[in-house]
Amino acid sequence: MADAPPASGSQFRRVLLKISGEALMGDQGYGLHPPTVERIANEVKKVHDLGVEICMVIGGGNIFRGLQGSAQGMERTTADYMGMLATVMNALAMQAALEALGVFTRTISAIPMDQVCEPYIRRRAVRHLEKKRVCIFAAGTGNPYFTTDTAATLRANEMKCEAIFKGTQVDGVYDSDPKTNPDAKFFSRISYDEVLTRNLRVMDASAIALARENSLPIIVFSLNAPGGLAGVVQGEGKFTTVSTLASDQKGAA
Ligand code: UDP
């Protein structure tokens, strides 16, 4: 199946979508906002309908972040495990929303919890993808001191995804924050090295380095444009591709 042609309408056969936990909280400032979860599930369904095989990694920052816990005096590893458990809650919420839309989905956890979801077994996950089930990888890497960005890059490599789609609040990578700087320069493409040296915070540095080592493109796009994900998967709309190619210095915005 690894050699199957790309799905029709898409240049990609298998992709990983990474979203932060905060993308699921709507305007609430905390937790899960069911209409927002449903909206993102609809975006995923549109890509699934194109025949693309989909992996997902969802963060946990809408519920708990290890660094916050340790800043408040909690032991770091315990706090990180709480963060990982938060990602499982988000994954289950997304699974429920996708299955309500008729998209078969598996939540697969790096920390075994058999009554709740499947444990991570690479070959089994590949089989799910081949059967067009969406695989949501939960509990990050299963290890403290990591983030779900790194988990996303790890799983994307293991699943032989052709790209990571990183959904954010902005429509790509800029040289400064476009929300505060109207002159911020947009990059339609940029290299891993430039992202790291300019400290552009696309994903954390270990995730970028892991993607660079495996030449795995990262496509940064806005989660807020309706139909945006399906468009971007088909090469339409505004987005930034992070790869080995140097940036477009003119920065066409
Ligand atoms: N986490 C971890 N190991 C991992 C992934 C996540 O310890 O492999 C913990 C860490 O405490 C992190 C929290 O889970 O703060 C939530 O993940 P993340 O901060 O990546 O979520 P996001 O910012 O994407 O919502």
PDB file of C-alpha atoms and ligand atoms in Angstrom:
ATOM      1  CA  MET A   1       0.000   0.000   0.000  1.00  0.00           C
ATOM      2  CA  ALA A   2       2.951   2.300   0.604  1.00  0.00           C
ATOM      3  CA  ASP A   3       3.383   2.584  -3.174  1.00  0.00           C
ATOM      4  CA  ALA A   4      -0.256   3.398  -3.924  1.00  0.00           C
ATOM      5  CA  PRO A   5      -0.779   6.560  -5.998  1.00  0.00           C
ATOM      6  CA  PRO A   6      -1.899   9.777  -4.280  1.00  0.00           C
ATOM      7  CA  ALA A   7      -5.611  10.179  -3.656  1.00  0.00           C
ATOM      8  CA  SER A   8      -7.545  11.912  -6.430  1.00  0.00           C
ATOM      9  CA  GLY A   9      -7.569  15.697  -6.146  1.00  0.00           C
ATOM     10  CA  SER A  10      -4.682  15.603  -3.706  1.00  0.00           C
ATOM     11  CA  GLN A  11      -0.960  15.441  -4.237  1.00  0.00           C
ATOM     12  CA  PHE A  12      -0.759  13.506  -0.980  1.00  0.00           C
ATOM     13  CA  ARG A  13      -1.586   9.905  -0.182  1.00  0.00           C
ATOM     14  CA  ARG A  14      -1.021  10.026   3.572  1.00  0.00           C
ATOM     15  CA  VAL A  15      -0.682  13.060   5.830  1.00  0.00           C
ATOM     16  CA  LEU A  16      -0.509  13.939   9.496  1.00  0.00           C
ATOM     17  CA  LEU A  17      -2.546  16.839  10.860  1.00  0.00           C
ATOM     18  CA  LYS A  18      -1.144  18.463  14.007  1.00  0.00           C
ATOM     19  CA  ILE A  19      -3.296  20.859  15.986  1.00  0.00           C
ATOM     20  CA  SER A  20      -2.745  22.312  19.424  1.00  0.00           C
ATOM     21  CA  GLY A  21      -5.187  21.596  22.203  1.00  0.00           C
ATOM     22  CA  GLU A  22      -6.009  25.300  22.215  1.00  0.00           C
ATOM     23  CA  ALA A  23      -7.513  24.939  18.738  1.00  0.00           C
ATOM     24  CA  LEU A  24     -10.361  22.987  20.366  1.00  0.00           C
ATOM     25  CA  MET A  25     -11.307  25.475  23.070  1.00  0.00           C
ATOM     26  CA  GLY A  26     -13.003  28.099  20.882  1.00  0.00           C
ATOM     27  CA  ASP A  27     -13.262  31.444  22.680  1.00  0.00           C
ATOM     28  CA  GLN A  28     -13.661  29.825  26.080  1.00  0.00           C
ATOM     29  CA  GLY A  29     -10.029  30.104  27.180  1.00  0.00           C
ATOM     30  CA  TYR A  30     -10.020  26.562  28.561  1.00  0.00           C
ATOM     31  CA  GLY A  31     -11.175  23.033  27.797  1.00  0.00           C
ATOM     32  CA  LEU A  32     -13.236  21.727  24.926  1.00  0.00           C
ATOM     33  CA  HIS A  33     -15.778  23.706  22.894  1.00  0.00           C
ATOM     34  CA  PRO A  34     -17.937  21.056  21.172  1.00  0.00           C
ATOM     35  CA  PRO A  35     -18.965  23.224  18.146  1.00  0.00           C
ATOM     36  CA  THR A  36     -15.284  23.957  17.490  1.00  0.00           C
ATOM     37  CA  VAL A  37     -14.370  20.272  17.760  1.00  0.00           C
ATOM     38  CA  GLU A  38     -17.207  19.510  15.325  1.00  0.00           C
ATOM     39  CA  ARG A  39     -16.026  22.204  12.893  1.00  0.00           C
ATOM     40  CA  ILE A  40     -12.502  20.773  12.800  1.00  0.00           C
ATOM     41  CA  ALA A  41     -13.883  17.243  12.449  1.00  0.00           C
ATOM     42  CA  ASN A  42     -15.771  18.490   9.372  1.00  0.00           C
ATOM     43  CA  GLU A  43     -12.527  19.837   7.937  1.00  0.00           C
ATOM     44  CA  VAL A  44     -10.899  16.454   8.475  1.00  0.00           C
ATOM     45  CA  LYS A  45     -13.845  14.674   6.870  1.00  0.00           C
ATOM     46  CA  LYS A  46     -13.459  16.769   3.706  1.00  0.00           C
ATOM     47  CA  VAL A  47      -9.870  15.536   3.369  1.00  0.00           C
ATOM     48  CA  HIS A  48     -10.937  11.980   4.176  1.00  0.00           C
ATOM     49  CA  ASP A  49     -13.558  12.250   1.412  1.00  0.00           C
ATOM     50  CA  LEU A  50     -10.721  12.956  -1.048  1.00  0.00           C
ATOM     51  CA  GLY A  51      -9.349   9.500  -0.225  1.00  0.00           C
ATOM     52  CA  VAL A  52      -6.332  10.794   1.700  1.00  0.00           C
ATOM     53  CA  GLU A  53      -5.145   8.658   4.640  1.00  0.00           C
ATOM     54  CA  ILE A  54      -5.118  10.789   7.770  1.00  0.00           C
ATOM     55  CA  CYS A  55      -3.143  10.683  11.008  1.00  0.00           C
ATOM     56  CA  MET A  56      -3.795  13.264  13.703  1.00  0.00           C
ATOM     57  CA  VAL A  57      -1.914  14.484  16.751  1.00  0.00           C
ATOM     58  CA  ILE A  58      -3.707  16.869  19.086  1.00  0.00           C
ATOM     59  CA  GLY A  59      -1.962  18.727  21.898  1.00  0.00           C
ATOM     60  CA  GLY A  60      -3.261  19.114  25.417  1.00  0.00           C
ATOM     61  CA  GLY A  61      -2.570  22.766  26.199  1.00  0.00           C
ATOM     62  CA  ASN A  62      -6.296  23.571  26.473  1.00  0.00           C
ATOM     63  CA  ILE A  63      -6.396  21.358  29.562  1.00  0.00           C
ATOM     64  CA  PHE A  64      -2.923  21.013  31.055  1.00  0.00           C
ATOM     65  CA  ARG A  65       0.688  21.790  30.192  1.00  0.00           C
ATOM     66  CA  GLY A  66       3.532  20.131  32.054  1.00  0.00           C
ATOM     67  CA  LEU A  67       5.613  23.305  32.173  1.00  0.00           C
ATOM     68  CA  GLN A  68       2.781  25.218  33.847  1.00  0.00           C
ATOM     69  CA  GLY A  69       2.395  22.498  36.445  1.00  0.00           C
ATOM     70  CA  SER A  70       6.105  22.405  37.214  1.00  0.00           C
ATOM     71  CA  ALA A  71       6.205  26.211  37.418  1.00  0.00           C
ATOM     72  CA  GLN A  72       3.648  25.861  40.201  1.00  0.00           C
ATOM     73  CA  GLY A  73       5.894  23.467  42.104  1.00  0.00           C
ATOM     74  CA  MET A  74       4.706  20.123  40.789  1.00  0.00           C
ATOM     75  CA  GLU A  75       7.360  17.605  39.892  1.00  0.00           C
ATOM     76  CA  ARG A  76       8.022  17.978  36.132  1.00  0.00           C
ATOM     77  CA  THR A  77       7.548  14.372  35.078  1.00  0.00           C
ATOM     78  CA  THR A  78       4.237  14.072  36.936  1.00  0.00           C
ATOM     79  CA  ALA A  79       3.072  17.303  35.349  1.00  0.00           C
ATOM     80  CA  ASP A  80       4.103  16.025  31.916  1.00  0.00           C
ATOM     81  CA  TYR A  81       2.155  12.803  32.402  1.00  0.00           C
ATOM     82  CA  MET A  82      -0.893  14.918  33.251  1.00  0.00           C
ATOM     83  CA  GLY A  83      -0.316  16.820  30.009  1.00  0.00           C
ATOM     84  CA  MET A  84      -0.156  13.556  28.089  1.00  0.00           C
ATOM     85  CA  LEU A  85      -3.441  12.415  29.672  1.00  0.00           C
ATOM     86  CA  ALA A  86      -4.991  15.715  28.565  1.00  0.00           C
ATOM     87  CA  THR A  87      -4.131  14.845  24.959  1.00  0.00           C
ATOM     88  CA  VAL A  88      -6.036  11.572  25.346  1.00  0.00           C
ATOM     89  CA  MET A  89      -9.163  13.495  26.364  1.00  0.00           C
ATOM     90  CA  ASN A  90      -8.835  15.714  23.313  1.00  0.00           C
ATOM     91  CA  ALA A  91      -8.280  12.702  21.065  1.00  0.00           C
ATOM     92  CA  LEU A  92     -11.427  11.008  22.393  1.00  0.00           C
ATOM     93  CA  ALA A  93     -13.439  14.181  21.803  1.00  0.00           C
ATOM     94  CA  MET A  94     -12.185  14.354  18.216  1.00  0.00           C
ATOM     95  CA  GLN A  95     -12.854  10.653  17.681  1.00  0.00           C
ATOM     96  CA  ALA A  96     -16.450  11.088  18.869  1.00  0.00           C
ATOM     97  CA  ALA A  97     -16.938  14.082  16.555  1.00  0.00           C
ATOM     98  CA  LEU A  98     -15.470  12.249  13.543  1.00  0.00           C
ATOM     99  CA  GLU A  99     -17.499   9.115  14.148  1.00  0.00           C
ATOM    100  CA  ALA A 100     -20.661  11.232  14.463  1.00  0.00           C
ATOM    101  CA  LEU A 101     -19.877  12.278  10.879  1.00  0.00           C
ATOM    102  CA  GLY A 102     -19.464   8.651   9.822  1.00  0.00           C
ATOM    103  CA  VAL A 103     -15.643   8.672   9.671  1.00  0.00           C
ATOM    104  CA  PHE A 104     -14.179   5.540  11.257  1.00  0.00           C
ATOM    105  CA  THR A 105     -11.483   6.586  13.695  1.00  0.00           C
ATOM    106  CA  ARG A 106      -9.065   4.970  16.114  1.00  0.00           C
ATOM    107  CA  THR A 107      -7.543   6.663  19.130  1.00  0.00           C
ATOM    108  CA  ILE A 108      -4.101   5.145  19.654  1.00  0.00           C
ATOM    109  CA  SER A 109      -2.264   5.964  22.850  1.00  0.00           C
ATOM    110  CA  ALA A 110       1.478   5.929  23.496  1.00  0.00           C
ATOM    111  CA  ILE A 111       0.571   5.059  27.109  1.00  0.00           C
ATOM    112  CA  PRO A 112      -1.464   1.835  27.160  1.00  0.00           C
ATOM    113  CA  MET A 113      -4.961   2.249  28.579  1.00  0.00           C
ATOM    114  CA  ASP A 114      -6.789  -0.668  27.064  1.00  0.00           C
ATOM    115  CA  GLN A 115     -10.258   0.125  28.370  1.00  0.00           C
ATOM    116  CA  VAL A 116     -10.157   3.540  26.721  1.00  0.00           C
ATOM    117  CA  CYS A 117      -8.304   3.201  23.425  1.00  0.00           C
ATOM    118  CA  GLU A 118      -5.776   1.127  21.525  1.00  0.00           C
ATOM    119  CA  PRO A 119      -2.113   0.913  22.499  1.00  0.00           C
ATOM    120  CA  TYR A 120       0.369   2.113  19.903  1.00  0.00           C
ATOM    121  CA  ILE A 121       1.505  -0.761  17.694  1.00  0.00           C
ATOM    122  CA  ARG A 122       3.049   0.653  14.544  1.00  0.00           C
ATOM    123  CA  ARG A 123       2.052  -2.071  12.125  1.00  0.00           C
ATOM    124  CA  ARG A 124      -1.513  -2.102  13.406  1.00  0.00           C
ATOM    125  CA  ALA A 125      -1.771   1.646  12.959  1.00  0.00           C
ATOM    126  CA  VAL A 126      -0.513   1.350   9.377  1.00  0.00           C
ATOM    127  CA  ARG A 127      -3.233  -1.223   8.718  1.00  0.00           C
ATOM    128  CA  HIS A 128      -5.902   1.138  10.069  1.00  0.00           C
ATOM    129  CA  LEU A 129      -4.676   3.840   7.701  1.00  0.00           C
ATOM    130  CA  GLU A 130      -4.765   1.464   4.748  1.00  0.00           C
ATOM    131  CA  LYS A 131      -8.379   0.743   5.670  1.00  0.00           C
ATOM    132  CA  LYS A 132      -9.032   4.511   5.575  1.00  0.00           C
ATOM    133  CA  ARG A 133      -9.552   4.864   9.309  1.00  0.00           C
ATOM    134  CA  VAL A 134      -8.380   8.147  10.770  1.00  0.00           C
ATOM    135  CA  CYS A 135      -5.706   7.425  13.404  1.00  0.00           C
ATOM    136  CA  ILE A 136      -5.472   9.898  16.279  1.00  0.00           C
ATOM    137  CA  PHE A 137      -2.183   9.420  18.110  1.00  0.00           C
ATOM    138  CA  ALA A 138      -2.661  10.347  21.749  1.00  0.00           C
ATOM    139  CA  ALA A 139      -0.436  10.698  24.842  1.00  0.00           C
ATOM    140  CA  GLY A 140       2.327  12.326  22.812  1.00  0.00           C
ATOM    141  CA  THR A 141       5.507  10.256  22.668  1.00  0.00           C
ATOM    142  CA  GLY A 142       4.648   8.632  26.006  1.00  0.00           C
ATOM    143  CA  ASN A 143       7.695  10.333  27.544  1.00  0.00           C
ATOM    144  CA  PRO A 144       8.020  13.418  29.711  1.00  0.00           C
ATOM    145  CA  TYR A 145      10.140  16.372  28.501  1.00  0.00           C
ATOM    146  CA  PHE A 146       8.681  16.103  24.993  1.00  0.00           C
ATOM    147  CA  THR A 147       5.854  17.912  23.273  1.00  0.00           C
ATOM    148  CA  THR A 148       3.112  16.872  20.926  1.00  0.00           C
ATOM    149  CA  ASP A 149       4.974  18.662  18.103  1.00  0.00           C
ATOM    150  CA  THR A 150       7.764  16.135  18.501  1.00  0.00           C
ATOM    151  CA  ALA A 151       5.203  13.337  18.808  1.00  0.00           C
ATOM    152  CA  ALA A 152       3.626  14.516  15.538  1.00  0.00           C
ATOM    153  CA  THR A 153       6.965  14.433  13.714  1.00  0.00           C
ATOM    154  CA  LEU A 154       7.816  11.034  15.188  1.00  0.00           C
ATOM    155  CA  ARG A 155       4.492   9.468  14.207  1.00  0.00           C
ATOM    156  CA  ALA A 156       4.536  11.105  10.764  1.00  0.00           C
ATOM    157  CA  ASN A 157       7.921   9.499  10.121  1.00  0.00           C
ATOM    158  CA  GLU A 158       6.832   6.131  11.481  1.00  0.00           C
ATOM    159  CA  MET A 159       3.647   6.152   9.401  1.00  0.00           C
ATOM    160  CA  LYS A 160       5.569   7.332   6.326  1.00  0.00           C
ATOM    161  CA  CYS A 161       3.376  10.396   5.936  1.00  0.00           C
ATOM    162  CA  GLU A 162       4.323  12.678   3.061  1.00  0.00           C
ATOM    163  CA  ALA A 163       3.833  15.857   5.064  1.00  0.00           C
ATOM    164  CA  ILE A 164       2.764  17.298   8.397  1.00  0.00           C
ATOM    165  CA  PHE A 165      -0.051  19.830   8.193  1.00  0.00           C
ATOM    166  CA  LYS A 166       0.289  22.154  11.140  1.00  0.00           C
ATOM    167  CA  GLY A 167      -2.975  24.013  11.713  1.00  0.00           C
ATOM    168  CA  THR A 168      -2.507  27.354  13.483  1.00  0.00           C
ATOM    169  CA  GLN A 169      -4.310  30.636  14.109  1.00  0.00           C
ATOM    170  CA  VAL A 170      -2.398  32.325  11.250  1.00  0.00           C
ATOM    171  CA  ASP A 171      -2.203  31.389   7.594  1.00  0.00           C
ATOM    172  CA  GLY A 172       1.486  30.551   7.462  1.00  0.00           C
ATOM    173  CA  VAL A 173       4.940  31.569   8.633  1.00  0.00           C
ATOM    174  CA  TYR A 174       5.862  35.247   8.948  1.00  0.00           C
ATOM    175  CA  ASP A 175       9.117  36.869  10.024  1.00  0.00           C
ATOM    176  CA  SER A 176       7.247  38.440  12.964  1.00  0.00           C
ATOM    177  CA  ASP A 177       3.778  38.203  14.449  1.00  0.00           C
ATOM    178  CA  PRO A 178       1.299  39.459  11.805  1.00  0.00           C
ATOM    179  CA  LYS A 179      -1.257  40.150  14.525  1.00  0.00           C
ATOM    180  CA  THR A 180       0.964  42.820  16.074  1.00  0.00           C
ATOM    181  CA  ASN A 181       3.127  43.843  13.091  1.00  0.00           C
ATOM    182  CA  PRO A 182       1.222  44.828   9.919  1.00  0.00           C
ATOM    183  CA  ASP A 183       4.544  44.784   7.998  1.00  0.00           C
ATOM    184  CA  ALA A 184       5.323  41.183   8.926  1.00  0.00           C
ATOM    185  CA  LYS A 185       6.770  39.354   5.911  1.00  0.00           C
ATOM    186  CA  PHE A 186       5.043  36.165   4.777  1.00  0.00           C
ATOM    187  CA  PHE A 187       7.024  33.176   3.501  1.00  0.00           C
ATOM    188  CA  SER A 188       5.382  30.819   1.029  1.00  0.00           C
ATOM    189  CA  ARG A 189       8.376  28.560   1.642  1.00  0.00           C
ATOM    190  CA  ILE A 190      11.208  28.516   4.125  1.00  0.00           C
ATOM    191  CA  SER A 191      13.929  26.037   5.094  1.00  0.00           C
ATOM    192  CA  TYR A 192      14.135  24.113   8.357  1.00  0.00           C
ATOM    193  CA  ASP A 193      17.443  25.866   9.095  1.00  0.00           C
ATOM    194  CA  GLU A 194      15.951  29.342   8.675  1.00  0.00           C
ATOM    195  CA  VAL A 195      13.045  28.463  10.943  1.00  0.00           C
ATOM    196  CA  LEU A 196      15.562  27.409  13.598  1.00  0.00           C
ATOM    197  CA  THR A 197      18.052  30.259  13.201  1.00  0.00           C
ATOM    198  CA  ARG A 198      15.310  32.910  13.089  1.00  0.00           C
ATOM    199  CA  ASN A 199      13.549  31.195  16.005  1.00  0.00           C
ATOM    200  CA  LEU A 200      10.223  31.387  14.165  1.00  0.00           C
ATOM    201  CA  ARG A 201       8.379  28.997  16.483  1.00  0.00           C
ATOM    202  CA  VAL A 202       6.626  26.985  13.794  1.00  0.00           C
ATOM    203  CA  MET A 203       7.076  23.911  15.955  1.00  0.00           C
ATOM    204  CA  ASP A 204       9.555  23.335  18.751  1.00  0.00           C
ATOM    205  CA  ALA A 205      13.191  22.906  17.778  1.00  0.00           C
ATOM    206  CA  SER A 206      13.416  19.160  18.364  1.00  0.00           C
ATOM    207  CA  ALA A 207      10.374  18.600  16.118  1.00  0.00           C
ATOM    208  CA  ILE A 208      11.891  20.760  13.354  1.00  0.00           C
ATOM    209  CA  ALA A 209      15.229  18.940  13.649  1.00  0.00           C
ATOM    210  CA  LEU A 210      13.523  15.546  13.410  1.00  0.00           C
ATOM    211  CA  ALA A 211      11.561  16.676  10.347  1.00  0.00           C
ATOM    212  CA  ARG A 212      14.767  18.031   8.767  1.00  0.00           C
ATOM    213  CA  GLU A 213      16.641  14.772   9.333  1.00  0.00           C
ATOM    214  CA  ASN A 214      13.922  12.901   7.474  1.00  0.00           C
ATOM    215  CA  SER A 215      13.139  15.608   4.857  1.00  0.00           C
ATOM    216  CA  LEU A 216       9.535  15.659   6.024  1.00  0.00           C
ATOM    217  CA  PRO A 217       7.792  18.837   4.803  1.00  0.00           C
ATOM    218  CA  ILE A 218       5.772  20.848   7.318  1.00  0.00           C
ATOM    219  CA  ILE A 219       2.874  22.788   5.852  1.00  0.00           C
ATOM    220  CA  VAL A 220       1.641  25.618   8.057  1.00  0.00           C
ATOM    221  CA  PHE A 221      -1.904  26.847   7.399  1.00  0.00           C
ATOM    222  CA  SER A 222      -4.829  28.529   9.142  1.00  0.00           C
ATOM    223  CA  LEU A 223      -7.418  26.370  10.845  1.00  0.00           C
ATOM    224  CA  ASN A 224      -9.876  29.251  10.678  1.00  0.00           C
ATOM    225  CA  ALA A 225     -10.605  29.323   6.937  1.00  0.00           C
ATOM    226  CA  PRO A 226     -13.609  27.051   6.254  1.00  0.00           C
ATOM    227  CA  GLY A 227     -12.581  24.240   3.909  1.00  0.00           C
ATOM    228  CA  GLY A 228      -9.017  25.460   4.351  1.00  0.00           C
ATOM    229  CA  LEU A 229      -7.468  22.114   5.170  1.00  0.00           C
ATOM    230  CA  ALA A 230      -8.956  20.304   2.157  1.00  0.00           C
ATOM    231  CA  GLY A 231      -7.867  23.217  -0.054  1.00  0.00           C
ATOM    232  CA  VAL A 232      -4.327  23.218   1.282  1.00  0.00           C
ATOM    233  CA  VAL A 233      -4.050  19.438   0.870  1.00  0.00           C
ATOM    234  CA  GLN A 234      -4.919  20.066  -2.801  1.00  0.00           C
ATOM    235  CA  GLY A 235      -2.320  22.830  -3.045  1.00  0.00           C
ATOM    236  CA  GLU A 236      -4.856  25.701  -2.954  1.00  0.00           C
ATOM    237  CA  GLY A 237      -5.053  28.759  -0.715  1.00  0.00           C
ATOM    238  CA  LYS A 238      -2.415  30.376   1.445  1.00  0.00           C
ATOM    239  CA  PHE A 239       0.117  28.343   3.392  1.00  0.00           C
ATOM    240  CA  THR A 240       3.849  28.027   4.064  1.00  0.00           C
ATOM    241  CA  THR A 241       5.905  24.962   3.227  1.00  0.00           C
ATOM    242  CA  VAL A 242       8.878  24.295   5.500  1.00  0.00           C
ATOM    243  CA  SER A 243      11.363  22.023   3.721  1.00  0.00           C
ATOM    244  CA  THR A 244      15.001  21.877   2.657  1.00  0.00           C
ATOM    245  CA  LEU A 245      14.383  24.653   0.093  1.00  0.00           C
ATOM    246  CA  ALA A 246      15.578  28.139   1.014  1.00  0.00           C
ATOM    247  CA  SER A 247      12.989  30.825   1.647  1.00  0.00           C
ATOM    248  CA  ASP A 248      11.417  32.962  -1.052  1.00  0.00           C
ATOM    249  CA  GLN A 249      13.204  36.127   0.003  1.00  0.00           C
ATOM    250  CA  LYS A 250      10.722  38.400  -1.695  1.00  0.00           C
ATOM    251  CA  GLY A 251       8.170  36.998   0.746  1.00  0.00           C
ATOM    252  CA  ALA A 252       5.110  37.418  -1.482  1.00  0.00           C
ATOM    253  CA  ALA A 253       2.207  38.084   0.851  1.00  0.00           C
TER     254      ALA A 253
HETATM  255  N1  UDP B   1       3.719  15.946  26.838  1.00  0.00           N
HETATM  256  C1  UDP B   1       4.788  15.168  27.236  1.00  0.00           C
HETATM  257  N2  UDP B   1       5.363  14.315  26.319  1.00  0.00           N
HETATM  258  C2  UDP B   1       4.947  14.246  25.016  1.00  0.00           C
HETATM  259  C3  UDP B   1       3.871  15.090  24.624  1.00  0.00           C
HETATM  260  C4  UDP B   1       3.278  15.920  25.544  1.00  0.00           C
HETATM  261  O1  UDP B   1       5.216  15.206  28.370  1.00  0.00           O
HETATM  262  O2  UDP B   1       5.501  13.456  24.234  1.00  0.00           O
HETATM  263  C5  UDP B   1       3.036  16.789  27.838  1.00  0.00           C
HETATM  264  C6  UDP B   1       3.745  18.101  28.144  1.00  0.00           C
HETATM  265  O3  UDP B   1       3.598  18.354  29.521  1.00  0.00           O
HETATM  266  C7  UDP B   1       2.935  19.101  27.341  1.00  0.00           C
HETATM  267  C8  UDP B   1       1.537  18.540  27.422  1.00  0.00           C
HETATM  268  O4  UDP B   1       1.734  17.128  27.372  1.00  0.00           O
HETATM  269  O5  UDP B   1       2.985  20.374  27.912  1.00  0.00           O
HETATM  270  C9  UDP B   1       0.594  18.970  26.342  1.00  0.00           C
HETATM  271  O6  UDP B   1       1.200  18.883  25.083  1.00  0.00           O
HETATM  272  P1  UDP B   1       1.580  20.189  24.224  1.00  0.00           P
HETATM  273  O7  UDP B   1       2.130  21.262  25.130  1.00  0.00           O
HETATM  274  O8  UDP B   1       2.466  19.733  23.101  1.00  0.00           O
HETATM  275  O9  UDP B   1       0.170  20.617  23.683  1.00  0.00           O
HETATM  276  P2  UDP B   1      -0.244  21.810  22.695  1.00  0.00           P
HETATM  277  O10 UDP B   1       0.601  23.008  23.023  1.00  0.00           O
HETATM  278  O11 UDP B   1       0.038  21.339  21.300  1.00  0.00           O
HETATM  279  O12 UDP B   1      -1.711  21.994  22.963  1.00  0.00           O
END
